[in-house]
mmCIF file of N, CA and C in Angstrom:
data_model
loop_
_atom_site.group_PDB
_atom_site.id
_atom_site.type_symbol
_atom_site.label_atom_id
_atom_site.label_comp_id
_atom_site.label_asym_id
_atom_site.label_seq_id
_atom_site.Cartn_x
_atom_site.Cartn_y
_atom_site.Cartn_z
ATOM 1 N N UNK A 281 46.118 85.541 0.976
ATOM 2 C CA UNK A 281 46.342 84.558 2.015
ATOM 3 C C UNK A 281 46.455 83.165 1.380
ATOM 4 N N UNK A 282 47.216 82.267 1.718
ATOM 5 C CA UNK A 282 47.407 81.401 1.714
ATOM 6 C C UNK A 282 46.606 80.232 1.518
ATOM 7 N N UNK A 283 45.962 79.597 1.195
ATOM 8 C CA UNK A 283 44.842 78.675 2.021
ATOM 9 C C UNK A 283 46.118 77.126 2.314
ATOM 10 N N UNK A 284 45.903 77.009 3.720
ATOM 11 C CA UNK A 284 46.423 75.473 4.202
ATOM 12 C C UNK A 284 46.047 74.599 4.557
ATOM 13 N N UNK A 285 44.355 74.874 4.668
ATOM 14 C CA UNK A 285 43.803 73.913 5.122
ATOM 15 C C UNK A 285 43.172 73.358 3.984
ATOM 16 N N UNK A 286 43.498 72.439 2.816
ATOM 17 C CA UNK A 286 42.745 71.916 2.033
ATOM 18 C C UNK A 286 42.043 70.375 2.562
ATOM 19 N N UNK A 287 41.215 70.344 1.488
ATOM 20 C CA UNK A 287 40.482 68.546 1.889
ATOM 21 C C UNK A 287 41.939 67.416 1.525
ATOM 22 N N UNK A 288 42.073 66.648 2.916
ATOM 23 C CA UNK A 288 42.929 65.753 2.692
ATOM 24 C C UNK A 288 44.083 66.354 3.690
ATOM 25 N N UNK A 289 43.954 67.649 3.958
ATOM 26 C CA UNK A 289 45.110 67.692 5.015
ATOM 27 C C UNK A 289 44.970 67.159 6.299
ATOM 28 N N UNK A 290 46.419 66.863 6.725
ATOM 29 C CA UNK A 290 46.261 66.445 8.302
ATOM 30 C C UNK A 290 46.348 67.710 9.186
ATOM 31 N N UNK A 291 45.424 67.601 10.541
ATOM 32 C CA UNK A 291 46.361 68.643 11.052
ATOM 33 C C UNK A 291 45.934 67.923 12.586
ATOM 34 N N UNK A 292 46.066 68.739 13.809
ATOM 35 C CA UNK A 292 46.309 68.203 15.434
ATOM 36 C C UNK A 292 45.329 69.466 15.546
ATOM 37 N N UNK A 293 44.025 68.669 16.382
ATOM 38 C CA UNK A 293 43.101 69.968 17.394
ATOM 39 C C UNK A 293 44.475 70.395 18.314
ATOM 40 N N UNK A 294 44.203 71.380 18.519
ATOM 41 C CA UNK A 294 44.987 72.075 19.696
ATOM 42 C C UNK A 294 44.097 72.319 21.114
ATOM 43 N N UNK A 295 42.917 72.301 20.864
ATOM 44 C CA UNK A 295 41.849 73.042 21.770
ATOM 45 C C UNK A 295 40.510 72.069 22.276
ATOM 46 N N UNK A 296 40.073 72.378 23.432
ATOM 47 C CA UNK A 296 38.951 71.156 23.381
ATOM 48 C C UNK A 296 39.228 70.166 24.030
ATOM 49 N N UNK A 297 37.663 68.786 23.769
ATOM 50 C CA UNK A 297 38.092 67.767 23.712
ATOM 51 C C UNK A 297 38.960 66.644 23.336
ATOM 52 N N UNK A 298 39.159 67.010 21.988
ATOM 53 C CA UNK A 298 39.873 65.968 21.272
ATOM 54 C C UNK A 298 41.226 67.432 21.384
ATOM 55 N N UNK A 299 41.582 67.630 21.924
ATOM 56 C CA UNK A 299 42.815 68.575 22.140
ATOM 57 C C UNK A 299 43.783 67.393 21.935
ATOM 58 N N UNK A 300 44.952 67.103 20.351
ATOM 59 C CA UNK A 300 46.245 66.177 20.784
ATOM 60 C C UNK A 300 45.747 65.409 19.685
ATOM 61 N N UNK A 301 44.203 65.071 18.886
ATOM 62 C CA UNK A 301 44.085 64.422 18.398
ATOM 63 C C UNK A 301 44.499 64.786 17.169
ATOM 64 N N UNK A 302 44.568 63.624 15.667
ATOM 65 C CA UNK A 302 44.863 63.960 14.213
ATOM 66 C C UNK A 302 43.660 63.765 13.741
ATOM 67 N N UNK A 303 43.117 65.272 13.066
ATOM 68 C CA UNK A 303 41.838 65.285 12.333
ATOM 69 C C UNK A 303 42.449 65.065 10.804
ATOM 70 N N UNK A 304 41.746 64.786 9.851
ATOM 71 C CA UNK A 304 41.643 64.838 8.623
ATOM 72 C C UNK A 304 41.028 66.117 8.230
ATOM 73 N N UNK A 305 41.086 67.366 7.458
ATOM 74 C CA UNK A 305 40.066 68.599 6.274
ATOM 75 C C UNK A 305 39.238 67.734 5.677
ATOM 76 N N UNK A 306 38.090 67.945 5.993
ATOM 77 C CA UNK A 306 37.269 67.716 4.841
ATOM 78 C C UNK A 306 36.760 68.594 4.245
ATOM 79 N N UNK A 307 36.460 69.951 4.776
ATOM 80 C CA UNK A 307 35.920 70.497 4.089
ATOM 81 C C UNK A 307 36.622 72.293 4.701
ATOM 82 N N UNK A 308 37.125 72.601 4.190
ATOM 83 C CA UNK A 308 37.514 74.151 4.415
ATOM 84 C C UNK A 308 36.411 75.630 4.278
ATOM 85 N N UNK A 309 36.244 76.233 5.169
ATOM 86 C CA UNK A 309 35.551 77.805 5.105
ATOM 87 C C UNK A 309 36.530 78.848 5.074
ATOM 88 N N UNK A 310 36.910 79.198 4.760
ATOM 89 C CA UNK A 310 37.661 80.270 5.011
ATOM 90 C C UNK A 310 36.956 81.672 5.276
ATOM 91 N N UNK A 311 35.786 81.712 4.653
ATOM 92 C CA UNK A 311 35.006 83.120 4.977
ATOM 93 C C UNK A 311 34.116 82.966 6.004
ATOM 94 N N UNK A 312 33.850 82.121 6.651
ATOM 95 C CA UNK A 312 32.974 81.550 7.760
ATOM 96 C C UNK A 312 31.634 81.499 6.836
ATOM 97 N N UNK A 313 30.543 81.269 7.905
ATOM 98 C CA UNK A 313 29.085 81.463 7.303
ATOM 99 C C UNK A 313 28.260 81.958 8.352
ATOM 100 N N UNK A 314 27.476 81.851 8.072
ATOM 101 C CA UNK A 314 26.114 82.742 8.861
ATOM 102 C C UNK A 314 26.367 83.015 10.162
ATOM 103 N N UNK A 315 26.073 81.347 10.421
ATOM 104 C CA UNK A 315 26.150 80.533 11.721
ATOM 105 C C UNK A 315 27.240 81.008 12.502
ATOM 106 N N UNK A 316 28.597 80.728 12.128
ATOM 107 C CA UNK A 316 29.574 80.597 12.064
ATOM 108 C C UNK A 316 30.372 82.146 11.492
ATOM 109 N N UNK A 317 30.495 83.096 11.855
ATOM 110 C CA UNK A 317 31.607 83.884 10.969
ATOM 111 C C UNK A 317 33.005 83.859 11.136
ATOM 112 N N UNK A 318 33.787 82.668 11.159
ATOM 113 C CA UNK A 318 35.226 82.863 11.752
ATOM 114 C C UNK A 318 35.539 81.911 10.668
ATOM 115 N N UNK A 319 36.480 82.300 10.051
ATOM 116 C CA UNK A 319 37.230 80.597 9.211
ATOM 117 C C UNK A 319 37.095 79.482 10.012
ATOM 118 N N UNK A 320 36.889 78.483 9.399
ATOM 119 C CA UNK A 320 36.590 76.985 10.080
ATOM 120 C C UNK A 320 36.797 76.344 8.878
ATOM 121 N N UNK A 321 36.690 74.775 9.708
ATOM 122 C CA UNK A 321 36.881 73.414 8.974
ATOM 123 C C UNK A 321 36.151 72.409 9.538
ATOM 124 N N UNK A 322 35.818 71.197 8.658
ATOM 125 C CA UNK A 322 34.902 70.349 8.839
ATOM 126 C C UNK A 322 36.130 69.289 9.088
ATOM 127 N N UNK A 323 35.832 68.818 10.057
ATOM 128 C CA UNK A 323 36.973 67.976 10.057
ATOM 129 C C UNK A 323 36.692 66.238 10.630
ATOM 130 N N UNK A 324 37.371 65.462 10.177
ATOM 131 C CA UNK A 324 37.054 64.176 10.783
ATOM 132 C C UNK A 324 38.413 63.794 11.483
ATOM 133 N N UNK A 325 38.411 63.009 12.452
ATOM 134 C CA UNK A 325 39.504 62.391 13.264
ATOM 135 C C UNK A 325 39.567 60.975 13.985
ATOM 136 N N UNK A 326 40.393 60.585 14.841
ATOM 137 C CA UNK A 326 40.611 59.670 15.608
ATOM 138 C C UNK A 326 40.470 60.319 17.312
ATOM 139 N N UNK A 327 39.429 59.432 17.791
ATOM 140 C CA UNK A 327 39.349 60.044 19.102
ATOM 141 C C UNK A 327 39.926 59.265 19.664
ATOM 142 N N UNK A 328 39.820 57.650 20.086
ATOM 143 C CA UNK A 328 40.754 56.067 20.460
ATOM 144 C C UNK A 328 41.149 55.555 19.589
ATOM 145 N N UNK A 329 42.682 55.776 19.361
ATOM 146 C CA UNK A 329 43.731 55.135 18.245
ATOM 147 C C UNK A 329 43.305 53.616 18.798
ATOM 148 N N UNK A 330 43.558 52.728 17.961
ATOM 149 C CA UNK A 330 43.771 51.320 18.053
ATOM 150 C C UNK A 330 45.054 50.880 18.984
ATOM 151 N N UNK A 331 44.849 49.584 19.445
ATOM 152 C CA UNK A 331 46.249 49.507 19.974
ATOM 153 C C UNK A 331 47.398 48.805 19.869
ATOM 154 N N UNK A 332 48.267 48.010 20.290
ATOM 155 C CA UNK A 332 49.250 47.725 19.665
ATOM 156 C C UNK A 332 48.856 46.144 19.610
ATOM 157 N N UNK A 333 49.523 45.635 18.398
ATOM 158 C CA UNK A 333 48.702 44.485 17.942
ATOM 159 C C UNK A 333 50.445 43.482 17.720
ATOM 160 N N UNK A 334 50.721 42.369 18.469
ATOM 161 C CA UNK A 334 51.579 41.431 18.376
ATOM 162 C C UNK A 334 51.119 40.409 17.446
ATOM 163 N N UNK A 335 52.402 39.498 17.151
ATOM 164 C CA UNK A 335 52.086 38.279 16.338
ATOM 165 C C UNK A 335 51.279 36.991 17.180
ATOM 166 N N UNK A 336 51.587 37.240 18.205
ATOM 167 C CA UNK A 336 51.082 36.037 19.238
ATOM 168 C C UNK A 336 49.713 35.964 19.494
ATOM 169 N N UNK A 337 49.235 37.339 19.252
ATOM 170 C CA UNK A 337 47.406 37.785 19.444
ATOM 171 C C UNK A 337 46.546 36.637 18.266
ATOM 172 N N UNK A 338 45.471 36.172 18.737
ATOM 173 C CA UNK A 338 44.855 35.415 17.836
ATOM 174 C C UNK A 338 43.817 36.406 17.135
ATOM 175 N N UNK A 339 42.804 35.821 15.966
ATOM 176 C CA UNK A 339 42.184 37.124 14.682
ATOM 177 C C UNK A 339 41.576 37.178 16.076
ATOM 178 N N UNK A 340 40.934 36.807 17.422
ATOM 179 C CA UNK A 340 39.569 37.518 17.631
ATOM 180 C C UNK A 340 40.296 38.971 17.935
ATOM 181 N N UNK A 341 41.396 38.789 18.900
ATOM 182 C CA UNK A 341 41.819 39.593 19.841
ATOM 183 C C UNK A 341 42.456 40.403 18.730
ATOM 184 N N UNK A 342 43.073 40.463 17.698
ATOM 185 C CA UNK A 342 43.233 41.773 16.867
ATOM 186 C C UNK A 342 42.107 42.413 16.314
ATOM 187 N N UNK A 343 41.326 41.809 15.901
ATOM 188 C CA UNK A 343 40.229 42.396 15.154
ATOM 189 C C UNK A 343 39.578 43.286 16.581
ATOM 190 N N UNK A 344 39.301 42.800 17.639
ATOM 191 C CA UNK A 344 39.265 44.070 18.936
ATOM 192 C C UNK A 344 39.754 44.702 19.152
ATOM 193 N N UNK A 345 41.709 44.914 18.690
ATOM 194 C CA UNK A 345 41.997 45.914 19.085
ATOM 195 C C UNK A 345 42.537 46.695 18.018
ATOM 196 N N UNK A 346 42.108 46.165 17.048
ATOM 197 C CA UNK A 346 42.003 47.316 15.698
ATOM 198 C C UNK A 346 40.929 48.278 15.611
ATOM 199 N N UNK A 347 40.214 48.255 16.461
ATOM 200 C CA UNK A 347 38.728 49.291 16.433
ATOM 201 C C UNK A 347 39.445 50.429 16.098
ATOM 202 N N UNK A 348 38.642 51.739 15.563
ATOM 203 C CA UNK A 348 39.213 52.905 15.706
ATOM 204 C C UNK A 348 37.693 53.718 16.322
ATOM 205 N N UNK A 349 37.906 54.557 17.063
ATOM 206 C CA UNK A 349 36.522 55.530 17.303
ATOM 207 C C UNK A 349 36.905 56.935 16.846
ATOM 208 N N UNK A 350 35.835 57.644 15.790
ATOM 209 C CA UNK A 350 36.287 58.448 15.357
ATOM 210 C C UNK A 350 35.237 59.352 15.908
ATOM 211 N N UNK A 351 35.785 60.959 15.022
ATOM 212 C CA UNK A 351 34.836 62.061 15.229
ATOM 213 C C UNK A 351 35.077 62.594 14.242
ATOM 214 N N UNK A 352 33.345 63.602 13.969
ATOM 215 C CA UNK A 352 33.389 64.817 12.939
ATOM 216 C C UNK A 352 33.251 65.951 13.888
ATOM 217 N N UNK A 353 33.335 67.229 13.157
ATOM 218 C CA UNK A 353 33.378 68.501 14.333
ATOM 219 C C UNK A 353 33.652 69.352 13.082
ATOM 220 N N UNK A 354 33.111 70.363 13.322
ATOM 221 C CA UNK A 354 33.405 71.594 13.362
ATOM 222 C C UNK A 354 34.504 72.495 14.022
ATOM 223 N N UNK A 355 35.537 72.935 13.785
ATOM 224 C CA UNK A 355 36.839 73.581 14.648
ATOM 225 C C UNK A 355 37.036 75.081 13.568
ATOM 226 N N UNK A 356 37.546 75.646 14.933
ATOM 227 C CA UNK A 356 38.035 76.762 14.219
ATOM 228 C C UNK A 356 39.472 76.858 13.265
ATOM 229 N N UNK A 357 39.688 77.893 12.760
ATOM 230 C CA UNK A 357 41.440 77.237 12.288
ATOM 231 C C UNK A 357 42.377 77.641 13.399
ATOM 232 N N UNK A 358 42.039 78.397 14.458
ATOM 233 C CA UNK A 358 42.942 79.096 15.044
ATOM 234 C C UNK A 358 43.189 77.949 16.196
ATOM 235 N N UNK A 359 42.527 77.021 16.184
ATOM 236 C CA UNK A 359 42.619 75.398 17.514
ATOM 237 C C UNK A 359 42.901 74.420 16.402
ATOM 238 N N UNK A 360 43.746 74.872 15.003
ATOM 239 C CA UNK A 360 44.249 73.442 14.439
ATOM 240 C C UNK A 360 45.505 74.251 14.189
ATOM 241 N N UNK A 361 46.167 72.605 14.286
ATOM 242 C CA UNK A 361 48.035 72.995 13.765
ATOM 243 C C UNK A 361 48.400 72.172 12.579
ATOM 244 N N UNK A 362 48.262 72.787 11.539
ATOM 245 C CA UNK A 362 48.870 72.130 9.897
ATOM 246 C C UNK A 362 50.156 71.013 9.998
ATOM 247 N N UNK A 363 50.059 70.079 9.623
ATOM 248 C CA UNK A 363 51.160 69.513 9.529
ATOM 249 C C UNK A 363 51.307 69.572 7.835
ATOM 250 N N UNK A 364 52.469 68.528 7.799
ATOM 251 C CA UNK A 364 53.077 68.775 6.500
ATOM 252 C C UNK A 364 52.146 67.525 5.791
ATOM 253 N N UNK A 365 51.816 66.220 6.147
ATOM 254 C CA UNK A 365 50.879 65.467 5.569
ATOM 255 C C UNK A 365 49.409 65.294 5.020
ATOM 256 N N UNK A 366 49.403 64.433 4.129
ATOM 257 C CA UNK A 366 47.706 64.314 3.624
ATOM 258 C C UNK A 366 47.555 63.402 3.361
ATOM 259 N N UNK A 367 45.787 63.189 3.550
ATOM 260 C CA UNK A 367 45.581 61.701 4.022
ATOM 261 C C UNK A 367 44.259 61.732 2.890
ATOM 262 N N UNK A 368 44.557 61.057 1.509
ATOM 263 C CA UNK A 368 43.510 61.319 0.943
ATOM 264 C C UNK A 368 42.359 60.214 0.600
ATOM 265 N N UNK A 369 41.166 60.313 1.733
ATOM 266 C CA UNK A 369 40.334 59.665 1.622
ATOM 267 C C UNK A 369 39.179 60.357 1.215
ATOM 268 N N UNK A 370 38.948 59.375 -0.375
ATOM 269 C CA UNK A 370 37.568 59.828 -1.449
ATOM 270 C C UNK A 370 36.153 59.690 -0.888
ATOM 271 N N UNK A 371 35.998 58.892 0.490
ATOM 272 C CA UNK A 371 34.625 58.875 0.580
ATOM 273 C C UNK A 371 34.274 59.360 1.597
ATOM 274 N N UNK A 372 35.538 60.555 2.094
ATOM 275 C CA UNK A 372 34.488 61.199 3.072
ATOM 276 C C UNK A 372 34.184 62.072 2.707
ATOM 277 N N UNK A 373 34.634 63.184 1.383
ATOM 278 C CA UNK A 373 33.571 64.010 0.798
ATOM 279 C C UNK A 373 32.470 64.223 0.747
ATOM 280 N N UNK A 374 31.809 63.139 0.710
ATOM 281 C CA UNK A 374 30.613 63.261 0.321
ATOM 282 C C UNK A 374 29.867 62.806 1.773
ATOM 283 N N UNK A 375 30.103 62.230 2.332
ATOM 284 C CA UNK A 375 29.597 61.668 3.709
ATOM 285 C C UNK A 375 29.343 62.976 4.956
ATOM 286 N N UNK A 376 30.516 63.828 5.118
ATOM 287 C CA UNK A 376 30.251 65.115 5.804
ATOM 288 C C UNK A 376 30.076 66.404 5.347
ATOM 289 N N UNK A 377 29.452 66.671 5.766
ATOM 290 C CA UNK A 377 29.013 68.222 5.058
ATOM 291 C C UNK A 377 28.421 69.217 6.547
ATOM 292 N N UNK A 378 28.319 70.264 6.151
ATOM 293 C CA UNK A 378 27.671 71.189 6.915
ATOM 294 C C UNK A 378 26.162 71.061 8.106
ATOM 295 N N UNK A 379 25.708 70.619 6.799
ATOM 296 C CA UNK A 379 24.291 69.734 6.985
ATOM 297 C C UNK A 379 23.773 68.419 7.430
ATOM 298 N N UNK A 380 24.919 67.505 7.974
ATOM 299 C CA UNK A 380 24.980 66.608 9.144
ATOM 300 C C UNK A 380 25.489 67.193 10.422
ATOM 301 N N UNK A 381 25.646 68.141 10.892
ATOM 302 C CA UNK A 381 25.710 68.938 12.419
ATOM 303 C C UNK A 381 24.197 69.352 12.406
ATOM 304 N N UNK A 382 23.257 69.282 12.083
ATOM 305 C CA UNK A 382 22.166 69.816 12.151
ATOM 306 C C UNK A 382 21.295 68.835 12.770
ATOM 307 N N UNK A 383 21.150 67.482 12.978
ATOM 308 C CA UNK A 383 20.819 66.833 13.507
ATOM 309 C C UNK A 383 21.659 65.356 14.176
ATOM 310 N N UNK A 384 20.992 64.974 15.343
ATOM 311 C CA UNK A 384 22.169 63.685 16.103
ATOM 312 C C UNK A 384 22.137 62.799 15.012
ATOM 313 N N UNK A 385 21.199 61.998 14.232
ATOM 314 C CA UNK A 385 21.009 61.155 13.663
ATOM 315 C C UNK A 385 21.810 61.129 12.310
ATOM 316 N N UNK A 386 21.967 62.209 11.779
ATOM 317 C CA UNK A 386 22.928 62.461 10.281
ATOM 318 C C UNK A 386 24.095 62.400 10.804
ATOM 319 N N UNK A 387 24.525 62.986 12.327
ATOM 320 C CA UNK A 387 25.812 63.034 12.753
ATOM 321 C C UNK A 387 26.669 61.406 13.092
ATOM 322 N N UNK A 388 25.487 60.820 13.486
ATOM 323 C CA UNK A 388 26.142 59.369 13.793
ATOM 324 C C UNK A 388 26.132 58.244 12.543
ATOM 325 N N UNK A 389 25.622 58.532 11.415
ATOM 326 C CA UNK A 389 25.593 58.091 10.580
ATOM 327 C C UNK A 389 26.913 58.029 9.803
ATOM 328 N N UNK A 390 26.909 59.655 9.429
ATOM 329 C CA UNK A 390 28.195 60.225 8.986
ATOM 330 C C UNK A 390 29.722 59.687 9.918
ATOM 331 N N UNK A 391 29.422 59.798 11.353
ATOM 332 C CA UNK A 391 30.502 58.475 12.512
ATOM 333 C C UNK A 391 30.798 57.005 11.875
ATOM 334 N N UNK A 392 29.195 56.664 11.803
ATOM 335 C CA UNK A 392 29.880 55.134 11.002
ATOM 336 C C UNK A 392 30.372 54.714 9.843
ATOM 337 N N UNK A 393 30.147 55.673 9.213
ATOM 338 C CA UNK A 393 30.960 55.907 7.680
ATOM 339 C C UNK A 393 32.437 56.399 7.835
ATOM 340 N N UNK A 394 32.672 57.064 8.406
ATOM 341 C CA UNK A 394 34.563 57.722 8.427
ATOM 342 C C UNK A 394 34.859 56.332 9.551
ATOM 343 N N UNK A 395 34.481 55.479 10.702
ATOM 344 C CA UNK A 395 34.648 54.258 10.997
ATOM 345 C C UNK A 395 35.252 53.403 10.491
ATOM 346 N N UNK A 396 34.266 53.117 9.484
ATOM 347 C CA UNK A 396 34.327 52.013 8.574
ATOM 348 C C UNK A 396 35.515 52.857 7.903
ATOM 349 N N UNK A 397 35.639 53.653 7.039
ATOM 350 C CA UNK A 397 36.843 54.092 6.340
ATOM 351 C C UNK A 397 38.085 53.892 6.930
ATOM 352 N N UNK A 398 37.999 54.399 7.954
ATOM 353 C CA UNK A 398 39.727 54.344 8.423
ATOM 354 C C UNK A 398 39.675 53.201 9.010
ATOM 355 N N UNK A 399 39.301 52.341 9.447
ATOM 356 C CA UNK A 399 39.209 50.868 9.981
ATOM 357 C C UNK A 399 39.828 50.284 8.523
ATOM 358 N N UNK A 400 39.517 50.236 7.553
ATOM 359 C CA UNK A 400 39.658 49.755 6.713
ATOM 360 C C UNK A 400 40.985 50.539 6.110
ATOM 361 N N UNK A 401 41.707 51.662 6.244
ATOM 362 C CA UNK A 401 42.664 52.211 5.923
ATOM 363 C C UNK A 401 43.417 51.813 6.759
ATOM 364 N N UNK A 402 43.723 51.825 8.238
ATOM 365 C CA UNK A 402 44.389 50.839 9.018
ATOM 366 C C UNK A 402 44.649 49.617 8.559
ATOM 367 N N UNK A 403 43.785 48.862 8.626
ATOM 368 C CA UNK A 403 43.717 47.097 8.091
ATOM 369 C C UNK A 403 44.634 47.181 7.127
ATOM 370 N N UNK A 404 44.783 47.887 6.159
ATOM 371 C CA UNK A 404 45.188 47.705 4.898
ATOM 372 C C UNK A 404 46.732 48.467 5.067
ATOM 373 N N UNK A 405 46.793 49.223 6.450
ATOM 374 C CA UNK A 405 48.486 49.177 6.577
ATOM 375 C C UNK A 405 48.892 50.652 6.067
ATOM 376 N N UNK A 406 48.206 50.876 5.165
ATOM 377 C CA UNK A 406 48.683 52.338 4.863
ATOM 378 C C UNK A 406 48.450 53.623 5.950
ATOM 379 N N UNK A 407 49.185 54.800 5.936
ATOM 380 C CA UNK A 407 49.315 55.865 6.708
ATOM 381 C C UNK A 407 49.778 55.171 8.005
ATOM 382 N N UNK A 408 50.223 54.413 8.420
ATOM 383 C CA UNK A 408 50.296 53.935 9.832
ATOM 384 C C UNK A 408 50.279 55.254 10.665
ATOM 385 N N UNK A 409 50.885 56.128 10.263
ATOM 386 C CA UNK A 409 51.745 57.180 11.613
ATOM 387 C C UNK A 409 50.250 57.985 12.088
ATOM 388 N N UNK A 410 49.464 57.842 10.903
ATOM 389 C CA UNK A 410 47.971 58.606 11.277
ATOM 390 C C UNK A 410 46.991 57.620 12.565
ATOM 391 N N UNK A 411 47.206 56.791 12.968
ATOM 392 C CA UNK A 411 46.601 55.967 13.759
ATOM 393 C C UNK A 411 47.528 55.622 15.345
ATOM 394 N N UNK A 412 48.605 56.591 15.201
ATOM 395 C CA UNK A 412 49.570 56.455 16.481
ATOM 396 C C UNK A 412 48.790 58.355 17.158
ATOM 397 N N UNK A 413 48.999 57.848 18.436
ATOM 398 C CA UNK A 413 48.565 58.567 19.200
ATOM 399 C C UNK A 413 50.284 59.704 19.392
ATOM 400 N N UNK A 414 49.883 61.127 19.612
ATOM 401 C CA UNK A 414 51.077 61.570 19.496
ATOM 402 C C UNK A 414 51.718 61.504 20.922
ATOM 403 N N UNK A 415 53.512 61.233 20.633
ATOM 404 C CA UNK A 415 54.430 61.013 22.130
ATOM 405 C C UNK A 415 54.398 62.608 22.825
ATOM 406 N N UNK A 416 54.068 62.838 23.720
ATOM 407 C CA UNK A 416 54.312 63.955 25.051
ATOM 408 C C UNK A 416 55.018 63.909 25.207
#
């Protein structure tokens, strides 16, 4: 088999809440685990893309609507759809793991860290198309 879901791929929940959204792989199972026996992925995403930002807006009013709100999750592979892109950010390796779903407090921690990351990957202009909400 194949593996397609590596760390750094993009792909779209299909299923769920964030059903439509673009997660980032962080971390791939393919054999499941205990908990869990189904292939899965650790995944981080965009739950409220930022919004559209004119020249006429002054810094307060962009810097408000550059927010991004993200999420980590757990998904199966069979509720993600592979795209052809990758989005390779080094510091969320280490920030999500298995072992921040185990408690609220590691989980929101691990939130303000992929935050701060893609806030700062936005700002800086790169990936744009990863921060657009997809057209219906």
């Amino acid at each position: 088999m194949v593996r397609v879901y590596k760390p750094g791929k993009v792909a779209i929940v299909l299923q769920g809440r964030q059903a439509g959204k673009k997660v980032v792989v962080i971390k791939q199972l393919d054999e499941g685990t205990k908990e869990r026996p189904y292939p899965h992925a650790i995944v981080a995403g965009v739950e409220r893309y930022p919004r559209k930002v004119t020249r006429r807006m002054g810094q307060k009013k962009v810097a408000r609507r550059s927010k991004v709100k993200p999420f980590v999750k757990v998904v199966n592979y069979s509720h993600l759809f592979p795209t052809r892109y990758a989005l390779e950010l080094e510091g969320l390796k280490g920030v999500v793991s298995s072992e921040t779903f185990k408690e609220p407090t590691q989980r929101e921690e691990a939130k303000k860290t992929v935050k701060k990351l893609l806030e700062d990957r936005y700002v800086s202009g790169k990936n744009k198309w990863f921060f657009q909400p997809l057209r219906f």
